[in-house]
PDB file of C-alpha atoms in Angstrom:
ATOM      1  CA  MET A  22     127.065 -42.149-112.855  1.00  0.00           C
ATOM      2  CA  LEU A  23     130.045 -40.174-112.695  1.00  0.00           C
ATOM      3  CA  ASP A  24     133.573 -41.946-111.662  1.00  0.00           C
ATOM      4  CA  ILE A  25     134.593 -39.713-108.968  1.00  0.00           C
ATOM      5  CA  LYS A  26     139.063 -39.850-109.530  1.00  0.00           C
ATOM      6  CA  LYS A  27     140.204 -36.928-108.131  1.00  0.00           C
ATOM      7  CA  ILE A  28     138.470 -34.094-106.077  1.00  0.00           C
ATOM      8  CA  VAL A  29     139.675 -31.103-106.497  1.00  0.00           C
ATOM      9  CA  VAL A  30     139.298 -28.616-103.094  1.00  0.00           C
ATOM     10  CA  PRO A  31     140.594 -24.986-103.300  1.00  0.00           C
ATOM     11  CA  VAL A  32     141.758 -23.853 -99.686  1.00  0.00           C
ATOM     12  CA  ASP A  33     141.802 -20.423 -98.495  1.00  0.00           C
ATOM     13  CA  LEU A  34     143.902 -21.502 -95.748  1.00  0.00           C
ATOM     14  CA  ASN A  35     141.704 -19.657 -92.967  1.00  0.00           C
ATOM     15  CA  LYS A  36     140.279 -21.139 -89.957  1.00  0.00           C
ATOM     16  CA  ASN A  37     137.834 -23.351 -90.718  1.00  0.00           C
ATOM     17  CA  THR A  38     139.893 -24.621 -94.083  1.00  0.00           C
ATOM     18  CA  GLN A  39     140.277 -28.085 -91.852  1.00  0.00           C
ATOM     19  CA  LYS A  40     136.650 -29.098 -91.779  1.00  0.00           C
ATOM     20  CA  LEU A  41     136.128 -28.749 -95.461  1.00  0.00           C
ATOM     21  CA  VAL A  42     139.287 -30.831 -95.836  1.00  0.00           C
ATOM     22  CA  ASP A  43     137.856 -33.467 -93.777  1.00  0.00           C
ATOM     23  CA  TYR A  44     134.513 -33.273 -95.242  1.00  0.00           C
ATOM     24  CA  ALA A  45     136.014 -33.611 -98.962  1.00  0.00           C
ATOM     25  CA  LEU A  46     138.611 -36.443 -97.546  1.00  0.00           C
ATOM     26  CA  THR A  47     134.830 -37.875 -96.173  1.00  0.00           C
ATOM     27  CA  ILE A  48     133.268 -37.822 -99.785  1.00  0.00           C
ATOM     28  CA  ALA A  49     136.083 -39.148-101.429  1.00  0.00           C
ATOM     29  CA  LYS A  50     136.740 -42.380 -99.121  1.00  0.00           C
ATOM     30  CA  PRO A  51     133.731 -44.942-100.933  1.00  0.00           C
ATOM     31  CA  PHE A  52     135.324 -43.639-104.506  1.00  0.00           C
ATOM     32  CA  ASP A  53     138.975 -44.285-104.156  1.00  0.00           C
ATOM     33  CA  ALA A  54     139.406 -40.709-105.497  1.00  0.00           C
ATOM     34  CA  GLU A  55     142.314 -38.935-104.855  1.00  0.00           C
ATOM     35  CA  VAL A  56     142.192 -35.460-103.003  1.00  0.00           C
ATOM     36  CA  ALA A  57     143.405 -32.516-104.483  1.00  0.00           C
ATOM     37  CA  LEU A  58     144.183 -29.391-102.501  1.00  0.00           C
ATOM     38  CA  PHE A  59     145.134 -26.050-104.078  1.00  0.00           C
ATOM     39  CA  HIS A  60     145.501 -22.625-102.795  1.00  0.00           C
ATOM     40  CA  ALA A  61     145.770 -19.439-105.524  1.00  0.00           C
ATOM     41  CA  VAL A  62     147.293 -16.485-104.101  1.00  0.00           C
ATOM     42  CA  GLU A  63     145.968 -13.655-105.407  1.00  0.00           C
ATOM     43  CA  PHE A  64     148.139 -10.981-106.919  1.00  0.00           C
ATOM     44  CA  MET A  65     149.567  -7.988-104.505  1.00  0.00           C
ATOM     45  CA  THR A  66     146.739  -4.951-105.093  1.00  0.00           C
ATOM     46  CA  MET A  67     147.257  -1.261-105.980  1.00  0.00           C
ATOM     47  CA  GLY A  68     145.777  -0.493-102.637  1.00  0.00           C
ATOM     48  CA  GLU A  69     149.160  -2.605-101.106  1.00  0.00           C
ATOM     49  CA  MET A  70     151.396  -1.172-103.385  1.00  0.00           C
ATOM     50  CA  ALA A  71     149.940   2.541-101.806  1.00  0.00           C
ATOM     51  CA  LEU A  72     151.169   1.023 -98.402  1.00  0.00           C
ATOM     52  CA  GLY A  73     154.542   1.143 -99.403  1.00  0.00           C
ATOM     53  CA  ASN A  74     154.893  -2.769-100.954  1.00  0.00           C
ATOM     54  CA  PRO A  75     157.346  -2.136-104.303  1.00  0.00           C
ATOM     55  CA  ASN A  76     158.631  -4.918-104.523  1.00  0.00           C
ATOM     56  CA  TYR A  77     155.588  -7.505-105.263  1.00  0.00           C
ATOM     57  CA  ASP A  78     157.428 -10.418-106.678  1.00  0.00           C
ATOM     58  CA  ASP A  79     159.461 -10.891-102.685  1.00  0.00           C
ATOM     59  CA  MET A  80     155.593 -10.097-101.358  1.00  0.00           C
ATOM     60  CA  ASN A  81     154.111 -12.735-103.705  1.00  0.00           C
ATOM     61  CA  THR A  82     156.959 -15.290-103.485  1.00  0.00           C
ATOM     62  CA  THR A  83     157.018 -15.109 -99.385  1.00  0.00           C
ATOM     63  CA  HIS A  84     153.171 -15.466 -99.401  1.00  0.00           C
ATOM     64  CA  LYS A  85     153.432 -18.480-101.930  1.00  0.00           C
ATOM     65  CA  ASN A  86     156.029 -20.149 -99.806  1.00  0.00           C
ATOM     66  CA  ASN A  87     153.899 -19.943 -96.691  1.00  0.00           C
ATOM     67  CA  ALA A  88     150.657 -21.385 -97.795  1.00  0.00           C
ATOM     68  CA  GLN A  89     153.072 -24.165 -99.407  1.00  0.00           C
ATOM     69  CA  LYS A  90     154.013 -25.062 -95.815  1.00  0.00           C
ATOM     70  CA  THR A  91     151.019 -24.268 -94.299  1.00  0.00           C
ATOM     71  CA  LEU A  92     149.061 -26.334 -97.337  1.00  0.00           C
ATOM     72  CA  SER A  93     151.996 -29.044 -96.876  1.00  0.00           C
ATOM     73  CA  GLU A  94     151.129 -29.555 -93.286  1.00  0.00           C
ATOM     74  CA  ILE A  95     147.599 -30.259 -94.172  1.00  0.00           C
ATOM     75  CA  VAL A  96     147.971 -33.120 -96.774  1.00  0.00           C
ATOM     76  CA  THR A  97     150.998 -35.019 -94.274  1.00  0.00           C
ATOM     77  CA  ILE A  98     147.559 -35.527 -91.723  1.00  0.00           C
ATOM     78  CA  ALA A  99     145.028 -35.659 -94.516  1.00  0.00           C
ATOM     79  CA  SER A 100     147.515 -38.277 -96.212  1.00  0.00           C
ATOM     80  CA  THR A 101     146.644 -40.459 -93.627  1.00  0.00           C
ATOM     81  CA  LYS A 102     142.476 -41.257 -94.191  1.00  0.00           C
ATOM     82  CA  CYS A 103     142.865 -40.429 -97.915  1.00  0.00           C
ATOM     83  CA  ARG A 104     144.396 -43.059-101.075  1.00  0.00           C
ATOM     84  CA  LYS A 105     146.213 -40.206-102.817  1.00  0.00           C
ATOM     85  CA  CYS A 106     146.310 -36.553-101.622  1.00  0.00           C
ATOM     86  CA  THR A 107     148.610 -34.267-103.228  1.00  0.00           C
ATOM     87  CA  SER A 108     148.710 -29.708-102.647  1.00  0.00           C
ATOM     88  CA  GLU A 109     149.454 -26.875-105.486  1.00  0.00           C
ATOM     89  CA  VAL A 110     150.181 -23.275-104.591  1.00  0.00           C
ATOM     90  CA  VAL A 111     150.371 -20.774-107.661  1.00  0.00           C
ATOM     91  CA  ILE A 112     150.223 -17.112-107.605  1.00  0.00           C
ATOM     92  CA  GLY A 113     147.022 -15.609-110.164  1.00  0.00           C
ATOM     93  CA  ASP A 114     143.444 -15.076-110.594  1.00  0.00           C
ATOM     94  CA  ILE A 115     141.807 -17.066-108.008  1.00  0.00           C
ATOM     95  CA  VAL A 116     138.795 -18.774-109.787  1.00  0.00           C
ATOM     96  CA  ASP A 117     140.726 -18.785-113.341  1.00  0.00           C
ATOM     97  CA  GLU A 118     143.447 -20.826-111.398  1.00  0.00           C
ATOM     98  CA  ILE A 119     140.456 -22.882-110.076  1.00  0.00           C
ATOM     99  CA  LEU A 120     139.155 -23.766-113.185  1.00  0.00           C
ATOM    100  CA  ALA A 121     142.398 -24.317-115.208  1.00  0.00           C
ATOM    101  CA  TYR A 122     143.912 -26.494-112.470  1.00  0.00           C
ATOM    102  CA  THR A 123     140.905 -29.273-112.375  1.00  0.00           C
ATOM    103  CA  LYS A 124     141.046 -29.213-115.991  1.00  0.00           C
ATOM    104  CA  ARG A 125     145.105 -29.396-116.255  1.00  0.00           C
ATOM    105  CA  GLU A 126     144.611 -32.206-113.542  1.00  0.00           C
ATOM    106  CA  ASP A 127     141.742 -34.014-114.996  1.00  0.00           C
ATOM    107  CA  GLY A 128     139.455 -33.360-112.033  1.00  0.00           C
ATOM    108  CA  ASN A 129     136.125 -35.077-111.336  1.00  0.00           C
ATOM    109  CA  MET A 130     134.321 -32.455-108.727  1.00  0.00           C
ATOM    110  CA  ILE A 131     135.562 -29.577-107.162  1.00  0.00           C
ATOM    111  CA  ILE A 132     134.917 -29.164-102.894  1.00  0.00           C
ATOM    112  CA  ILE A 133     134.354 -25.707-102.235  1.00  0.00           C
ATOM    113  CA  GLY A 134     133.836 -23.830 -99.312  1.00  0.00           C
ATOM    114  CA  THR A 135     131.494 -20.232 -98.949  1.00  0.00           C
ATOM    115  CA  HIS A 136     131.485 -17.307 -96.177  1.00  0.00           C
ATOM    116  CA  GLY A 137     127.859 -17.329 -97.415  1.00  0.00           C
ATOM    117  CA  LYS A 138     128.324 -13.773 -97.713  1.00  0.00           C
ATOM    118  CA  ARG A 139     125.373 -11.753 -98.612  1.00  0.00           C
ATOM    119  CA  GLY A 140     124.149  -8.748-100.214  1.00  0.00           C
ATOM    120  CA  PHE A 141     126.429  -5.246-100.540  1.00  0.00           C
ATOM    121  CA  GLU A 142     129.565  -7.441 -98.696  1.00  0.00           C
ATOM    122  CA  ARG A 143     129.244 -10.094-102.157  1.00  0.00           C
ATOM    123  CA  ILE A 144     128.626  -7.314-104.444  1.00  0.00           C
ATOM    124  CA  LEU A 145     132.017  -5.883-103.256  1.00  0.00           C
ATOM    125  CA  LEU A 146     133.934  -9.093-102.910  1.00  0.00           C
ATOM    126  CA  GLY A 147     131.980 -11.202-105.195  1.00  0.00           C
ATOM    127  CA  SER A 148     132.215 -14.677-104.589  1.00  0.00           C
ATOM    128  CA  VAL A 149     134.567 -17.008-105.874  1.00  0.00           C
ATOM    129  CA  ALA A 150     132.371 -20.619-105.181  1.00  0.00           C
ATOM    130  CA  GLU A 151     129.721 -18.927-106.876  1.00  0.00           C
ATOM    131  CA  ARG A 152     132.369 -18.411-110.045  1.00  0.00           C
ATOM    132  CA  VAL A 153     133.670 -21.530-110.171  1.00  0.00           C
ATOM    133  CA  LEU A 154     130.305 -22.938-109.952  1.00  0.00           C
ATOM    134  CA  LYS A 155     129.146 -21.050-113.383  1.00  0.00           C
ATOM    135  CA  ASN A 156     132.575 -21.858-114.526  1.00  0.00           C
ATOM    136  CA  ALA A 157     133.172 -25.509-113.988  1.00  0.00           C
ATOM    137  CA  HIS A 158     133.362 -28.550-116.610  1.00  0.00           C
ATOM    138  CA  CYS A 159     132.563 -30.518-113.787  1.00  0.00           C
ATOM    139  CA  PRO A 160     130.824 -30.993-110.495  1.00  0.00           C
ATOM    140  CA  VAL A 161     131.092 -28.542-107.731  1.00  0.00           C
ATOM    141  CA  LEU A 162     129.738 -29.520-104.466  1.00  0.00           C
ATOM    142  CA  VAL A 163     129.592 -26.005-102.138  1.00  0.00           C
ATOM    143  CA  MET A 164     129.685 -26.094 -98.495  1.00  0.00           C
ATOM    144  CA  ASN A 165     129.180 -24.062 -95.623  1.00  0.00           C
ATOM    145  CA  PRO A 166     132.618 -24.890 -92.908  1.00  0.00           C
ATOM    146  CA  TYR A 167     130.898 -22.473 -90.777  1.00  0.00           C
ATOM    147  CA  LYS A 168     128.590 -24.185 -89.373  1.00  0.00           C
TER     148      LYS A 168
END
């Protein structure tokens, strides 16, 4: 049987993040597992550059700081329900950063949310959950927090 010690939970900090975190905490409890919440700030795009945001470093730093503040608040609440709850925010490619963090932190499982996008919308936007599922070194549990 898989010995689950650390569950990595990538979050996008949208309105359904708390549902995903609560689900992960429920899964972690019987294993007495640590929960590591993770958020990756995507690099600025060419479209954002065209909108007149020339200072990428400032924009990325501001977004990262805001994400850290929000994630810190979530961790404070989650810590009352979990043996150990940590968080990290990085800047980079979302999928690459999730996979690298999980390996670096010895994650035994990933619990990730999906938006349930289909068809043309999925082709345009891609699917972070699907790419993580295909490339992860450990089991991945995908949860739809919208239902």
